[in-house]
Coordinates of C-alpha atoms in Angstrom, one line a residue:
M1 CA -3.1 23.9 -11.0
N2 CA -5.8 21.9 -12.7
I3 CA -5.4 20.7 -16.2
T4 CA -6.7 18.1 -18.4
L5 CA -5.0 15.0 -20.5
T6 CA -6.7 16.9 -23.7
Q7 CA -5.0 20.5 -22.4
L8 CA -1.9 19.1 -22.0
L9 CA -1.4 17.2 -25.2
I10 CA -2.7 20.4 -26.7
F11 CA 0.0 22.1 -25.2
V12 CA 2.9 19.6 -25.8
G13 CA 1.8 19.8 -29.8
V14 CA 2.2 23.7 -29.7
I15 CA 5.9 23.1 -28.0
A16 CA 6.5 20.4 -30.5
I17 CA 5.2 22.6 -33.6
I18 CA 8.1 24.9 -32.6
L19 CA 10.7 22.8 -31.5
T20 CA 9.9 21.7 -35.4
L21 CA 10.6 24.8 -37.2
L22 CA 13.5 25.4 -35.6
V23 CA 14.9 22.4 -36.7
G24 CA 13.8 22.9 -39.9
F25 CA 14.4 26.8 -40.1
A26 CA 17.3 27.3 -37.7
F27 CA 19.2 24.3 -37.9
K28 CA 17.9 23.0 -41.2
K29 CA 18.6 19.0 -40.0
H30 CA 15.3 17.6 -40.9
K31 CA 14.9 14.9 -43.7
S32 CA 11.3 14.5 -42.9
W33 CA 8.8 17.1 -41.4
F34 CA 6.4 15.0 -40.1
L35 CA 8.5 12.6 -38.8
S36 CA 10.4 15.9 -37.5
F37 CA 7.0 16.9 -35.3
L38 CA 6.7 12.9 -34.1
Q39 CA 9.7 13.4 -32.7
N40 CA 9.0 16.6 -30.9
Y41 CA 5.8 15.5 -29.7
C42 CA 6.9 12.3 -28.3
G43 CA 10.1 13.5 -26.6
V44 CA 8.3 16.7 -25.0
L45 CA 5.4 14.0 -24.0
F46 CA 8.0 11.8 -22.1
I47 CA 9.9 14.9 -20.8
I48 CA 6.7 16.2 -19.0
S49 CA 5.7 12.3 -18.1
G50 CA 8.8 11.9 -16.1
L51 CA 9.4 15.5 -14.2
V52 CA 5.8 15.5 -12.9
K53 CA 6.8 11.9 -11.8
A54 CA 10.2 13.2 -10.6
V55 CA 8.7 15.6 -8.4
D56 CA 7.8 12.5 -6.4
P57 CA 9.8 9.7 -7.1
M58 CA 8.2 8.1 -3.7
G59 CA 4.6 8.1 -5.4
T60 CA 5.6 6.3 -8.1
A61 CA 7.1 3.7 -5.7
F62 CA 4.0 3.2 -3.8
K63 CA 2.1 2.8 -7.1
M64 CA 5.0 -0.2 -8.5
E65 CA 4.3 -1.7 -5.0
Q66 CA 0.5 -2.0 -5.8
Y67 CA 1.6 -3.3 -9.3
F68 CA 3.9 -5.6 -7.9
G69 CA 1.7 -6.8 -5.2
E70 CA -1.1 -7.7 -7.5
F71 CA 1.2 -9.3 -10.1
Y72 CA 2.4 -11.9 -7.1
Y73 CA -1.5 -12.9 -6.2
T74 CA -2.2 -13.6 -9.8
F75 CA 0.9 -15.5 -10.8
S76 CA 0.8 -17.3 -7.5
E77 CA -2.6 -18.9 -8.7
T78 CA -1.5 -20.0 -12.4
A79 CA 1.0 -22.2 -13.8
F80 CA 3.4 -19.5 -13.8
S81 CA 3.2 -19.4 -10.5
F82 CA 7.2 -19.9 -10.3
L83 CA 7.1 -16.2 -11.5
A84 CA 5.2 -15.3 -7.9
P85 CA 8.2 -14.8 -5.8
I86 CA 10.1 -12.2 -8.2
F87 CA 7.5 -9.7 -7.3
P88 CA 8.0 -9.4 -3.3
F89 CA 11.8 -9.1 -4.2
F90 CA 11.3 -6.2 -6.7
S91 CA 8.5 -4.1 -3.6
K92 CA 11.9 -4.0 -1.3
Y93 CA 13.7 -1.8 -4.1
A94 CA 10.7 -0.4 -5.6
I95 CA 12.0 3.5 -5.0
A96 CA 15.4 2.2 -7.0
F97 CA 13.1 0.7 -10.1
S98 CA 11.1 4.1 -9.7
V99 CA 14.2 6.6 -9.5
T100 CA 15.7 4.4 -12.8
M101 CA 12.7 4.3 -14.7
I102 CA 11.8 8.0 -14.0
I103 CA 15.2 9.2 -15.1
F104 CA 14.9 6.9 -18.3
E105 CA 12.1 7.9 -19.5
I106 CA 13.0 12.0 -19.0
L107 CA 16.4 10.9 -20.4
L108 CA 14.3 9.0 -23.8
G109 CA 12.6 11.6 -24.5
L110 CA 15.8 13.8 -25.0
M111 CA 17.2 11.5 -27.3
L112 CA 14.5 11.8 -29.0
L113 CA 14.4 15.4 -29.4
L114 CA 18.2 15.5 -30.0
G115 CA 17.8 12.4 -32.7
M116 CA 20.9 10.7 -30.8
K117 CA 21.3 7.0 -31.3
S118 CA 18.7 6.7 -33.4
K119 CA 18.0 3.1 -33.8
W120 CA 18.4 2.3 -30.3
T121 CA 16.5 5.0 -28.8
S122 CA 13.7 3.8 -31.2
W123 CA 13.9 0.4 -29.9
A124 CA 14.3 1.6 -26.4
F125 CA 10.8 4.2 -26.8
L126 CA 8.9 1.2 -28.8
I127 CA 10.0 -1.6 -25.4
L128 CA 9.1 1.2 -22.9
V129 CA 5.9 2.5 -24.6
G130 CA 4.7 -1.0 -24.9
F131 CA 5.7 -2.0 -21.2
F132 CA 3.2 0.8 -20.7
T133 CA 0.7 -0.9 -22.5
F134 CA 1.2 -3.6 -20.7
L135 CA 0.6 -2.2 -17.2
T136 CA -2.3 -0.2 -18.3
G137 CA -3.9 -2.5 -20.3
F138 CA -3.7 -4.7 -17.2
T139 CA -5.2 -2.2 -14.9
Y140 CA -8.0 -1.7 -17.3
L141 CA -9.0 -5.1 -18.1
T142 CA -8.6 -6.2 -14.4
G143 CA -12.4 -4.1 -14.1
Y144 CA -13.8 -7.5 -16.2
V145 CA -12.4 -9.5 -13.5
P146 CA -15.5 -10.2 -10.7
N147 CA -13.8 -10.7 -7.0
G148 CA -12.5 -13.9 -6.2
V149 CA -11.6 -14.8 -9.9
N150 CA -7.8 -15.0 -11.1
F151 CA -7.3 -12.6 -13.8
F152 CA -6.5 -15.5 -16.2
S153 CA -9.6 -16.9 -15.8
F154 CA -11.2 -15.4 -18.6
G155 CA -14.6 -17.4 -18.8
Q156 CA -15.0 -16.4 -15.6
W157 CA -15.0 -12.7 -16.4
G158 CA -18.1 -10.2 -16.5
P159 CA -19.2 -6.6 -16.8
W160 CA -16.9 -4.1 -16.4
V161 CA -17.0 -3.0 -12.6
E162 CA -14.6 0.1 -11.5
S163 CA -14.6 -1.4 -8.6
N164 CA -12.9 -4.5 -9.4
M165 CA -9.6 -2.8 -10.4
K166 CA -7.3 -3.3 -7.8
V167 CA -4.8 -0.8 -8.8
T168 CA -7.0 2.2 -9.8
D169 CA -4.7 4.4 -12.0
C170 CA -1.7 3.6 -14.1
G171 CA -0.3 6.9 -12.3
C172 CA 1.9 7.3 -15.8
F173 CA 1.6 11.4 -14.7
G174 CA 1.8 11.0 -10.7
D175 CA -0.7 12.9 -9.0
F176 CA -0.4 15.9 -11.4
I177 CA -3.4 14.3 -13.9
K178 CA -5.4 11.4 -12.5
L179 CA -6.4 9.7 -15.5
V180 CA -9.1 7.1 -15.7
P181 CA -7.7 3.6 -16.5
K182 CA -9.4 3.3 -20.0
T183 CA -7.8 6.9 -21.0
S184 CA -4.8 5.5 -19.5
F185 CA -4.8 2.5 -21.9
L186 CA -5.9 4.2 -24.8
K187 CA -2.9 7.0 -24.9
D188 CA -0.7 4.0 -24.9
V189 CA -1.9 2.0 -28.0
V190 CA -2.2 5.4 -30.2
L191 CA 1.8 5.9 -28.7
L192 CA 2.4 2.6 -30.1
F193 CA 2.1 3.7 -33.3
P194 CA 4.7 6.3 -33.4
A195 CA 6.7 4.1 -31.8
L196 CA 6.7 1.6 -34.6
F197 CA 6.9 4.1 -37.2
F198 CA 10.2 5.3 -35.4
V199 CA 11.8 1.6 -35.5
F200 CA 11.3 2.3 -39.3
K201 CA 12.3 5.9 -40.0
H202 CA 15.0 5.7 -37.7
K203 CA 17.5 6.4 -40.1
D204 CA 15.2 9.8 -41.0
M205 CA 15.1 11.2 -38.4
H206 CA 16.5 14.6 -37.3
E207 CA 20.4 14.4 -35.1
L208 CA 21.2 18.2 -34.1
F209 CA 24.3 18.9 -32.6
S210 CA 27.6 16.8 -32.4
K211 CA 27.8 13.7 -31.1
K212 CA 30.2 15.1 -28.3
A213 CA 27.7 17.6 -27.6
R214 CA 24.6 15.2 -27.3
W215 CA 26.6 12.9 -25.0
A216 CA 27.5 16.4 -22.5
I217 CA 24.1 17.4 -22.6
L218 CA 22.9 13.6 -21.6
G219 CA 24.8 13.5 -19.0
V220 CA 24.5 16.7 -17.4
V221 CA 21.1 16.1 -17.4
G222 CA 21.5 12.7 -15.9
I223 CA 22.8 14.2 -13.1
A224 CA 20.7 16.7 -12.3
L225 CA 17.9 14.6 -12.5
L226 CA 19.3 11.8 -10.6
Y227 CA 19.5 15.3 -7.5
Y228 CA 17.0 16.2 -8.5
C229 CA 14.7 13.1 -7.5
F230 CA 16.7 12.4 -4.4
S231 CA 15.7 15.7 -3.5
N232 CA 12.0 14.6 -3.3
Y233 CA 12.1 11.7 -1.1
V234 CA 15.7 10.9 0.6
W235 CA 16.6 14.4 2.6
D236 CA 13.2 16.1 1.9
I237 CA 9.8 16.0 0.4
P238 CA 8.3 17.2 -3.1
K239 CA 8.3 21.1 -2.9
N240 CA 5.2 21.0 -5.1
D241 CA 2.5 19.0 -4.0
F242 CA -0.3 17.9 -6.0
R243 CA -1.8 15.6 -3.3
P244 CA -5.1 16.3 -1.9
F245 CA -3.1 17.1 1.6
K246 CA -1.8 20.4 0.8
K247 CA -0.9 23.1 3.0
G248 CA -3.9 25.4 3.4
V249 CA -6.5 22.3 3.3
N250 CA -9.0 22.3 5.9
I251 CA -9.2 18.4 6.4
L252 CA -12.3 18.6 8.6
K253 CA -14.1 20.8 6.1
Q254 CA -12.9 19.7 3.0
K255 CA -14.0 15.8 4.0
E256 CA -17.5 17.1 5.2
I257 CA -17.7 18.9 1.4
E258 CA -16.9 15.5 -0.4
E259 CA -19.2 13.2 2.1
N260 CA -22.0 15.7 1.6
A261 CA -21.5 15.7 -2.6
M262 CA -21.5 12.1 -2.3
A263 CA -24.8 11.9 -0.4
N264 CA -26.0 14.5 -2.9
V265 CA -26.0 12.0 -5.9
E266 CA -29.0 11.2 -8.1
I267 CA -29.5 7.5 -9.1
L268 CA -30.0 8.3 -13.1
A269 CA -30.6 5.1 -14.5
W270 CA -30.6 1.4 -13.9
K271 CA -28.2 -1.0 -15.7
L272 CA -30.5 -4.6 -15.7
K273 CA -28.5 -8.1 -16.9
N274 CA -30.6 -11.2 -17.7
K275 CA -28.6 -14.3 -15.6
N276 CA -30.1 -16.2 -18.2
D277 CA -29.2 -14.7 -21.8
N278 CA -26.9 -11.8 -20.6
T279 CA -29.3 -9.7 -22.0
I280 CA -28.5 -6.1 -21.0
V281 CA -31.6 -3.0 -20.2
E282 CA -31.2 0.5 -18.9
L283 CA -34.1 1.8 -17.8
P284 CA -34.1 6.0 -16.3
N285 CA -34.7 5.6 -12.6
A286 CA -38.5 6.1 -12.7
Q287 CA -39.5 3.6 -14.6
Y288 CA -37.6 1.1 -12.9
M289 CA -39.0 2.0 -9.5
K290 CA -42.6 1.3 -10.7
E291 CA -41.9 -1.6 -12.8
F292 CA -39.3 -3.3 -10.5
A293 CA -41.1 -6.3 -9.6
N294 CA -40.6 -6.9 -13.3
Y295 CA -37.2 -7.5 -13.1
P296 CA -36.8 -10.1 -9.5
K297 CA -33.1 -10.3 -8.5
A298 CA -33.5 -13.8 -9.2
D299 CA -32.8 -13.3 -12.7
W300 CA -31.6 -10.1 -13.0
E301 CA -28.1 -8.4 -11.9
T302 CA -28.9 -4.7 -11.4
E303 CA -26.3 -1.7 -11.6
Q304 CA -27.4 2.0 -10.6
V305 CA -26.1 4.8 -13.2
K306 CA -25.4 7.7 -10.8
S307 CA -25.2 11.4 -11.3
E308 CA -21.3 12.9 -10.8
P309 CA -20.7 14.5 -7.4
T310 CA -20.7 18.2 -7.6
V311 CA -17.2 17.8 -5.9
K312 CA -15.3 15.3 -6.7
S313 CA -14.3 12.0 -4.0
T314 CA -9.8 12.5 -2.9
K315 CA -8.4 10.2 -0.2
I316 CA -9.2 13.0 2.8
S317 CA -12.4 11.5 2.2
E318 CA -11.3 8.4 3.5
Y319 CA -9.3 10.3 6.4
E320 CA -10.0 8.2 9.1
I321 CA -7.4 7.6 12.4
T322 CA -8.6 4.9 14.7
G323 CA -7.8 5.3 18.5
P324 CA -6.3 2.3 21.0
D325 CA -10.1 1.4 21.6
G326 CA -11.1 0.7 18.4
Y327 CA -12.9 3.6 17.4
D328 CA -12.5 6.7 15.0
I329 CA -10.8 9.5 16.4
S330 CA -10.1 11.7 13.4
E331 CA -12.5 13.9 14.1
D332 CA -11.4 14.8 17.5
L333 CA -7.8 15.3 16.8
L334 CA -8.9 18.0 13.9
L335 CA -11.2 19.9 16.6
E336 CA -8.2 20.4 18.5
E337 CA -8.1 23.9 18.8
G338 CA -4.8 25.5 18.1
Y339 CA -1.9 23.8 17.0
T340 CA -1.0 20.4 16.8
F341 CA 1.9 18.2 15.7
M342 CA 0.9 14.4 14.0
I343 CA 3.3 12.5 13.3
V344 CA 3.1 10.4 10.2
A345 CA 4.9 6.6 10.0
Y346 CA 3.5 4.7 7.0
K347 CA 5.2 1.4 8.3
L348 CA 7.6 0.7 11.5
K349 CA 11.1 0.1 10.0
G350 CA 12.2 -3.2 11.6
E351 CA 11.8 -7.0 11.6
V352 CA 9.4 -9.0 13.1
D353 CA 9.8 -12.5 14.1
T354 CA 7.8 -14.8 16.2
K355 CA 9.2 -17.3 18.7
E356 CA 7.6 -20.2 20.5
M357 CA 8.2 -20.3 24.7
M358 CA 7.7 -22.2 27.2
V359 CA 5.8 -20.3 30.1
K360 CA 4.0 -21.6 33.0
D361 CA 0.5 -22.9 32.7
T362 CA -1.9 -22.5 35.7
V363 CA -5.0 -24.3 36.5
F364 CA -7.5 -23.3 38.3
I365 CA -10.6 -25.0 39.8
K366 CA -13.8 -23.8 42.0
D367 CA -14.0 -25.5 45.6
T368 CA -15.6 -24.0 48.6
S369 CA -14.0 -22.8 51.7
L370 CA -15.0 -22.5 55.4
I371 CA -14.5 -18.7 56.5
I372 CA -15.0 -18.3 60.4
D373 CA -15.1 -14.5 61.4
K374 CA -12.6 -14.4 64.3
K375 CA -14.5 -11.9 66.3
T376 CA -18.1 -13.4 66.0
Y377 CA -16.9 -17.2 65.4
E378 CA -19.7 -17.0 62.4
E379 CA -18.9 -19.2 59.5
T380 CA -19.4 -18.8 56.2
I381 CA -19.0 -21.1 53.0
K382 CA -17.3 -19.1 50.0
V383 CA -16.3 -20.3 46.7
V384 CA -13.0 -20.0 45.7
N385 CA -10.4 -20.3 43.0
V386 CA -7.5 -23.0 43.8
I387 CA -4.5 -24.4 41.8
D388 CA -5.3 -27.7 40.8
K389 CA -2.5 -27.8 38.3
I390 CA 1.0 -26.3 37.1
S391 CA 2.5 -27.4 33.8
D392 CA 4.7 -26.0 31.1
K393 CA 2.7 -24.4 27.7
K394 CA 4.4 -23.4 24.5
V395 CA 2.9 -19.9 23.3
K396 CA 3.8 -17.9 19.9
Q397 CA 5.0 -14.6 20.9
E398 CA 6.2 -11.4 18.3
T399 CA 9.5 -9.9 19.3
F400 CA 10.7 -6.6 17.5
T401 CA 14.2 -5.6 16.2
W402 CA 14.1 -2.2 15.1
N403 CA 15.9 -0.5 12.4
P404 CA 18.6 1.5 14.3
S405 CA 18.6 4.9 12.2
Y406 CA 14.8 5.3 12.5
Q407 CA 15.1 4.6 15.9
K408 CA 17.3 7.6 16.1
A409 CA 15.0 9.7 14.1
Y410 CA 12.8 9.1 16.9
K411 CA 14.9 9.8 19.5
E412 CA 16.9 12.9 18.3
V413 CA 14.6 14.6 16.3
I414 CA 10.8 13.2 16.7
N415 CA 11.4 13.0 20.4
P416 CA 12.8 16.4 21.3
L417 CA 10.3 18.4 18.9
A418 CA 7.1 16.8 21.0
E419 CA 8.8 17.6 24.1
A420 CA 9.7 21.0 23.4
A421 CA 5.9 21.9 21.9
E422 CA 4.6 19.9 25.5
K423 CA 6.2 22.7 27.2
A424 CA 4.5 25.2 25.0
G425 CA 0.8 23.3 25.7
I426 CA 1.0 21.3 22.1
K427 CA -0.6 18.5 21.7
T428 CA 1.9 15.8 19.6
Y429 CA 1.0 12.3 19.0
A430 CA 1.6 9.5 16.0
V431 CA -0.2 7.6 13.6
V432 CA 1.2 4.8 12.4
G433 CA 0.0 2.3 10.1
G434 CA 0.2 -1.8 10.0
A435 CA 0.9 -2.0 12.7
G436 CA -0.9 -3.6 15.8
K437 CA -0.9 -2.7 19.6
E438 CA 1.9 -5.0 20.7
M439 CA 4.0 -3.3 17.9
L440 CA 3.1 0.1 19.2
D441 CA 4.3 -0.8 22.8
D442 CA 7.4 -2.2 21.7
F443 CA 8.4 0.3 19.6
R444 CA 7.4 3.6 21.6
H445 CA 9.4 1.9 24.6
S446 CA 12.2 1.3 22.3
T447 CA 12.0 5.1 21.4
Q448 CA 11.1 6.4 25.2
S449 CA 8.3 8.2 22.8
A450 CA 6.3 9.6 25.2
F451 CA 3.3 11.1 22.8
P452 CA 0.4 8.7 21.8
F453 CA 0.0 6.8 18.9
Y454 CA -2.5 5.7 16.7
T455 CA -3.2 3.6 13.3
A456 CA -5.1 4.4 10.1
D457 CA -4.3 3.1 6.5
D458 CA -0.8 2.9 5.4
I459 CA -1.9 4.5 2.2
L460 CA -4.0 7.2 3.5
L461 CA -0.5 8.0 5.2
K462 CA 1.7 7.3 2.7
T463 CA -0.5 10.1 0.4
I464 CA -0.8 12.5 3.5
V465 CA 3.4 13.2 3.5
R466 CA 6.5 11.6 1.9
S467 CA 8.4 10.6 5.0
N468 CA 8.4 8.3 7.1
P469 CA 8.3 9.7 9.4
G470 CA 6.9 12.9 8.7
I471 CA 5.8 15.6 10.6
V472 CA 2.5 18.2 9.5
L473 CA 1.7 20.8 12.0
F474 CA -2.2 21.2 12.6
K475 CA -4.5 24.6 13.5
N476 CA -7.7 24.0 14.2
G477 CA -7.8 21.0 11.4
T478 CA -5.9 23.0 8.4
I479 CA -2.3 21.8 7.7
V480 CA 0.0 24.8 8.3
D481 CA 3.4 23.5 7.1
K482 CA 4.6 19.5 6.4
W483 CA 8.3 18.0 6.8
H484 CA 10.4 15.0 6.2
Y485 CA 12.0 14.3 9.2
K486 CA 16.2 15.8 8.0
Q487 CA 14.4 18.7 7.5
V488 CA 11.7 19.2 10.2
P489 CA 13.0 22.9 11.9
S490 CA 13.7 23.8 15.5
F491 CA 10.8 24.1 17.7
A492 CA 12.3 27.6 18.6
K493 CA 12.0 28.0 14.3
I494 CA 8.5 26.9 13.9
K495 CA 7.4 28.7 16.7
A496 CA 8.7 31.7 15.6
E497 CA 7.8 31.9 11.7
Y498 CA 4.5 29.2 12.3
I499 CA 2.8 30.0 15.6
K500 CA 1.2 33.0 15.9

């Protein structure tokens, strides 16, 4: 289902009007029609915003990791560098922050609807909206920061360029609605007004039900939300998939469609900026082609203004799997006939340690040797390598300590599935993010996994399936189904239900 922000806001408005009428006429609890409407509107908006993120709490955690990474690099180059070390620490607990924030957002929306603890709720709403405004504002404003320039070096900011942004969207509505950064920022700025209004007018908020009933509702909803969030990443993957890698999508065909759409984008105009006086000129493409000699690159910066592609690009356009020789093998894998299993691991869980070791270093030199044939007694001289000296040498070697429960998932779940699939003539391969050859070889040896391991971008793999490891069943390049490793059926069941 595709829905725009405008459509969502209208839907929220309609629900808020209905709830406001109920508050006023059925419960007779309102003191101000306008304030009650704002309570209901903001409450419903926060509940919906939280619920679409609760569907995929791991997605929100990944977004938080991006923010923490950017904050680390931003602050580490400033006088506030003492703050930088806290962000890698936060990244380790991103999923805990994600679940906490999602539940808090939904419960806060519910508290607005109920009029519960109006003063505390008003201030909490203002603080949370302020926090969201900071995040979306940072996201949008990084578009003005050229590569290599720190965010706080305001004098070096340039024109807004989308590719400058390191975090391309705030994730306000998860993958349900993708908002451009400017829209996200303006949305939160607008929400600051009712947030401030609540703080000053909290005594006039409507209040529904008794105090015990309100706390009971809040408690039950909180426990249900915690269970729901856990069910979408701890022991299963989200049932509602808003990402491009859905069941039924043919990856190769969709990638070709998106690439063709990008190739057919037209250059409509050129935006020119004078390097000397910052004058900006925008010319239609045809006119610029005739007059480009009047705008030498030494004096003018150029930027193309392009038409929108007929099909919007998704992460599928970046689908690339690298083989052991360093070449892209994604098309070969997608063209495999019949069924294939792809094991997805955006990160191999374990610790990497680098140790110095002493090894024998042998130095050879070239020398000549007289060779006499025993039968003919002919003499020939050959150049050979002879040992000059042997010495001790320090080398650095990586050692890997793998997470026991992670190894267990491969040994007890993934490997038996792959072995059964191989006997049935079905290929299995793993795709890992952020791993070198030594790491892959060590992990394969530690888990005794017989199938090949390839590599890909970790963000791509996180988008494909919200499980590490996760299992994807393909048929002729089309996604048949996806599973969390804790929920993957036996091969016999998969064969009976999916492999026809």
